[in-house]
Amino acid sequence: MEVLFRSTRNHEEKVTASQAILKGLADDGGLYVPEVIPKLALTLSEVAALSYKELAYEVMKLYLTDYTESELKGCIEKAYDDKFDCKEIAPMTYADGSYYLELFHGETIAFKDMALSLLPHLLTTAAKKNNATDEIVILTATSGDTGKAALAGFADVPGTRIIVFYPKDGVSAVQEKQMVTQKGANTHVIGIEGNFDDAQNGVKAIFNDKELAKQLKEKGFVFSSANSINIGRLVPQIVYYVYAYGTLLAQGKIKEGEEVNFTVPTGNFGNILAAYYAKCMGLPIHRLICASNENKVLYDFFGTGTYDRNRKFILTSSPSMDILISSNLERLIYKIAGEDAQTNKTLMQSLSSSGSYTISESMKDGLKGFYGGFADDNAPLQTIRKVYEADGYVIDTHTAVAASVYDAYKKEMKDEHVNVIVSTASPYKFARSVAEAVWNIEKDGEFPVKEDDFELVKLLHKVTGLPVPKAVKELDSAEILHKTVCKTQEMCEEVVKYLK
Ligand SMILES: *Cc1c(COP(=O)(O)O)cnc(C)c1O
């Protein structure tokens, strides 16, 4: 069955999957969603028998119906190859009462690799299919991990250029170094004097600038997005939820059909939205636990039905979740509004004009499968230590937000379902916080003051024995290639300058 995509803000225009991937954002500023969410075509025991790549094809073909079998399989082969450091691609580890679904075994050691290893191939295939000859300019705002994963994915991909904006003072030292040392003649990295929301708003404004789009079109350029608003990011993320379920089943940890919980450290709401789509496809999920850090706009939303971004932006030890406008929530709002584009549009207009909106009582019913929790910034560090002391397992600060929220959830709800914590980054990406958390003063002595984050990588290795990933080892000596910094208001100018 062919699946078409339409905007969350109007039902006039319908596009194919490849067109939706090419465009990123719909013309009316809405997000592309499938007209119907397809059902899983396999039984759960069939799922359990498949490799990651085989399953990726079986899940994604249900959405990307205008890609041929050989196109889609070709994209999958190129994405999930030995860039990943283990053959399972998304392995699972049991520690401290939960399963940890490790999504950080790709090139840039964060979960963004799961989709961004694939997106460049989906996109260039889409361009060919639609006879698009313009050079594709990927514009990306990043809270730290998307930027690097997108740069790595698109570097030197013919017919593309990539421009990444990141908050100059809002990412970890390792994250920044990963980005500013990116090679590739088609890559461009710019720090902005602002936070992630400023970066994301700036990028959205550039996307919506019709005049600019016209000028660039004359020069042979067309914009697209690698942010999780692109449906080409969302669809690959559905795969690992189904895969995780299959792994539990194959290992005899659950019975076929048994419901499980997923706890997801959340920022832009992309990762957990993919879990929600998996549930809509028929995957047996009891509850989706949405874990926020101190920027707890989603926690408040799940509790009150009011989304309100008018608050102070807090920098935390989980920077990739320091977000007040969770773009992908729009896809959930649309769904719980009964796929009513007009209702969604009105709420989104209210968000952009006043910074808040409130959903109706009947829409609140659609949130019943979710639980929103948050962790203040001490909790993740304590949790990293607790999990390490319990089982010698080291988790990063984002994953620790999820683990903290899950502990509180379990205490409050006495829910005994098997729980999977989605583990989104390697601890080495946030070595400073993790090293401090696992440091044991009695055993290891006073925590040494280190200015250089790469010294902390060595320290973390010394204390835990956890192997240092290649991606981090190479960084220490890598040359800095990108030095541009600009103000939020200058983002558009920078883009024009670069494309001259
Ligand atoms: C991006 C990111 C998140 C948040 O994921 P969303 O899809 O934006 O909700 C969590 N943890 C890490 C390490 C990330 O890079």
PDB file of N, CA, C and O and ligand atoms in Angstrom, residues 110-112 143 145-146 228 237 265-272 320-321 323 396 398 424-425 430, ligand 1:
ATOM      1  N   ALA A 110      26.819   8.977  19.547  1.00  0.00           N
ATOM      2  CA  ALA A 110      25.525   9.381  20.119  1.00  0.00           C
ATOM      3  C   ALA A 110      24.406   8.760  19.280  1.00  0.00           C
ATOM      4  O   ALA A 110      24.637   8.326  18.146  1.00  0.00           O
ATOM      5  N   PHE A 111      23.201   8.729  19.834  1.00  0.00           N
ATOM      6  CA  PHE A 111      22.122   8.004  19.146  1.00  0.00           C
ATOM      7  C   PHE A 111      21.746   8.629  17.809  1.00  0.00           C
ATOM      8  O   PHE A 111      21.137   7.986  16.960  1.00  0.00           O
ATOM      9  N   LYS A 112      22.139   9.892  17.585  1.00  0.00           N
ATOM     10  CA  LYS A 112      21.826  10.553  16.317  1.00  0.00           C
ATOM     11  C   LYS A 112      22.390   9.778  15.117  1.00  0.00           C
ATOM     12  O   LYS A 112      21.877   9.884  14.013  1.00  0.00           O
ATOM     13  N   SER A 143      22.069  20.864  19.351  1.00  0.00           N
ATOM     14  CA  SER A 143      22.383  21.044  20.765  1.00  0.00           C
ATOM     15  C   SER A 143      23.638  20.234  21.084  1.00  0.00           C
ATOM     16  O   SER A 143      23.969  19.997  22.220  1.00  0.00           O
ATOM     17  N   ASP A 145      24.870  16.966  19.493  1.00  0.00           N
ATOM     18  CA  ASP A 145      25.086  15.652  18.890  1.00  0.00           C
ATOM     19  C   ASP A 145      24.611  15.541  17.448  1.00  0.00           C
ATOM     20  O   ASP A 145      25.248  14.898  16.617  1.00  0.00           O
ATOM     21  N   THR A 146      23.486  16.178  17.130  1.00  0.00           N
ATOM     22  CA  THR A 146      22.987  16.134  15.755  1.00  0.00           C
ATOM     23  C   THR A 146      24.023  16.702  14.800  1.00  0.00           C
ATOM     24  O   THR A 146      24.271  16.152  13.727  1.00  0.00           O
ATOM     25  N   SER A 228      15.479  16.584  13.386  1.00  0.00           N
ATOM     26  CA  SER A 228      14.533  15.474  13.534  1.00  0.00           C
ATOM     27  C   SER A 228      13.134  15.852  13.056  1.00  0.00           C
ATOM     28  O   SER A 228      12.232  15.036  13.086  1.00  0.00           O
ATOM     29  N   GLN A 237      14.464   5.747  13.222  1.00  0.00           N
ATOM     30  CA  GLN A 237      14.486   5.625  14.681  1.00  0.00           C
ATOM     31  C   GLN A 237      13.421   4.648  15.198  1.00  0.00           C
ATOM     32  O   GLN A 237      13.530   4.147  16.314  1.00  0.00           O
ATOM     33  N   PRO A 265      15.391   9.546  27.382  1.00  0.00           N
ATOM     34  CA  PRO A 265      15.863  10.893  27.719  1.00  0.00           C
ATOM     35  C   PRO A 265      15.515  11.844  26.579  1.00  0.00           C
ATOM     36  O   PRO A 265      15.923  11.616  25.443  1.00  0.00           O
ATOM     37  N   THR A 266      14.757  12.882  26.873  1.00  0.00           N
ATOM     38  CA  THR A 266      14.086  13.617  25.797  1.00  0.00           C
ATOM     39  C   THR A 266      14.455  15.089  25.748  1.00  0.00           C
ATOM     40  O   THR A 266      14.614  15.739  26.777  1.00  0.00           O
ATOM     41  N   GLY A 267      14.580  15.589  24.514  1.00  0.00           N
ATOM     42  CA  GLY A 267      14.811  17.012  24.292  1.00  0.00           C
ATOM     43  C   GLY A 267      13.834  17.522  23.242  1.00  0.00           C
ATOM     44  O   GLY A 267      12.799  18.104  23.537  1.00  0.00           O
ATOM     45  N   ASN A 268      14.162  17.215  21.989  1.00  0.00           N
ATOM     46  CA  ASN A 268      13.331  17.687  20.884  1.00  0.00           C
ATOM     47  C   ASN A 268      12.125  16.772  20.608  1.00  0.00           C
ATOM     48  O   ASN A 268      11.368  16.987  19.677  1.00  0.00           O
ATOM     49  N   PHE A 269      11.979  15.723  21.375  1.00  0.00           N
ATOM     50  CA  PHE A 269      10.865  14.782  21.302  1.00  0.00           C
ATOM     51  C   PHE A 269      10.904  13.883  20.060  1.00  0.00           C
ATOM     52  O   PHE A 269       9.924  13.255  19.703  1.00  0.00           O
ATOM     53  N   GLY A 270      12.069  13.790  19.404  1.00  0.00           N
ATOM     54  CA  GLY A 270      12.157  12.950  18.214  1.00  0.00           C
ATOM     55  C   GLY A 270      12.278  11.474  18.553  1.00  0.00           C
ATOM     56  O   GLY A 270      11.565  10.637  17.997  1.00  0.00           O
ATOM     57  N   ASN A 271      13.165  11.168  19.484  1.00  0.00           N
ATOM     58  CA  ASN A 271      13.434   9.787  19.839  1.00  0.00           C
ATOM     59  C   ASN A 271      12.181   9.122  20.416  1.00  0.00           C
ATOM     60  O   ASN A 271      11.760   8.044  19.987  1.00  0.00           O
ATOM     61  N   ILE A 272      11.550   9.779  21.356  1.00  0.00           N
ATOM     62  CA  ILE A 272      10.372   9.173  21.996  1.00  0.00           C
ATOM     63  C   ILE A 272       9.179   9.150  21.038  1.00  0.00           C
ATOM     64  O   ILE A 272       8.335   8.256  21.100  1.00  0.00           O
ATOM     65  N   SER A 320      22.434  18.028  25.438  1.00  0.00           N
ATOM     66  CA  SER A 320      21.656  17.682  24.248  1.00  0.00           C
ATOM     67  C   SER A 320      20.157  17.661  24.542  1.00  0.00           C
ATOM     68  O   SER A 320      19.346  17.469  23.645  1.00  0.00           O
ATOM     69  N   MET A 321      19.798  17.838  25.807  1.00  0.00           N
ATOM     70  CA  MET A 321      18.379  17.917  26.177  1.00  0.00           C
ATOM     71  C   MET A 321      18.026  19.305  26.696  1.00  0.00           C
ATOM     72  O   MET A 321      16.935  19.494  27.239  1.00  0.00           O
ATOM     73  N   ILE A 323      16.546  22.144  25.911  1.00  0.00           N
ATOM     74  CA  ILE A 323      15.659  22.579  24.839  1.00  0.00           C
ATOM     75  C   ILE A 323      14.343  23.019  25.457  1.00  0.00           C
ATOM     76  O   ILE A 323      13.836  22.352  26.362  1.00  0.00           O
ATOM     77  N   ASP A 396      26.074   7.619  30.492  1.00  0.00           N
ATOM     78  CA  ASP A 396      26.356   9.041  30.297  1.00  0.00           C
ATOM     79  C   ASP A 396      25.284   9.876  31.016  1.00  0.00           C
ATOM     80  O   ASP A 396      24.314   9.339  31.573  1.00  0.00           O
ATOM     81  N   HIS A 398      22.941  11.938  29.922  1.00  0.00           N
ATOM     82  CA  HIS A 398      21.584  11.942  29.353  1.00  0.00           C
ATOM     83  C   HIS A 398      20.838  10.675  29.735  1.00  0.00           C
ATOM     84  O   HIS A 398      19.690  10.706  30.179  1.00  0.00           O
ATOM     85  N   THR A 424      21.594   7.060  25.166  1.00  0.00           N
ATOM     86  CA  THR A 424      21.748   7.881  23.965  1.00  0.00           C
ATOM     87  C   THR A 424      23.167   8.357  23.660  1.00  0.00           C
ATOM     88  O   THR A 424      23.394   8.901  22.593  1.00  0.00           O
ATOM     89  N   ALA A 425      24.091   8.203  24.591  1.00  0.00           N
ATOM     90  CA  ALA A 425      25.455   8.648  24.267  1.00  0.00           C
ATOM     91  C   ALA A 425      26.487   7.837  25.031  1.00  0.00           C
ATOM     92  O   ALA A 425      26.214   7.310  26.109  1.00  0.00           O
ATOM     93  N   PHE A 430      30.744  12.901  27.526  1.00  0.00           N
ATOM     94  CA  PHE A 430      30.501  13.838  28.636  1.00  0.00           C
ATOM     95  C   PHE A 430      31.414  13.458  29.797  1.00  0.00           C
ATOM     96  O   PHE A 430      30.998  13.324  30.943  1.00  0.00           O
TER      97      PHE A 430
HETATM   98  C1  LIG B   1      19.518  14.455  20.934  1.00  0.00           C
HETATM   99  C2  LIG B   1      19.787  13.748  22.197  1.00  0.00           C
HETATM  100  C3  LIG B   1      18.770  13.498  23.129  1.00  0.00           C
HETATM  101  C4  LIG B   1      17.361  13.980  22.928  1.00  0.00           C
HETATM  102  O1  LIG B   1      16.708  13.340  21.854  1.00  0.00           O
HETATM  103  P1  LIG B   1      15.418  14.038  21.183  1.00  0.00           P
HETATM  104  O2  LIG B   1      15.113  13.193  20.011  1.00  0.00           O
HETATM  105  O3  LIG B   1      15.856  15.420  20.808  1.00  0.00           O
HETATM  106  O4  LIG B   1      14.360  14.053  22.220  1.00  0.00           O
HETATM  107  C5  LIG B   1      19.091  12.779  24.270  1.00  0.00           C
HETATM  108  N1  LIG B   1      20.350  12.373  24.513  1.00  0.00           N
HETATM  109  C6  LIG B   1      21.361  12.605  23.640  1.00  0.00           C
HETATM  110  C7  LIG B   1      22.732  12.144  23.990  1.00  0.00           C
HETATM  111  C8  LIG B   1      21.114  13.296  22.466  1.00  0.00           C
HETATM  112  O5  LIG B   1      22.115  13.517  21.601  1.00  0.00           O
END
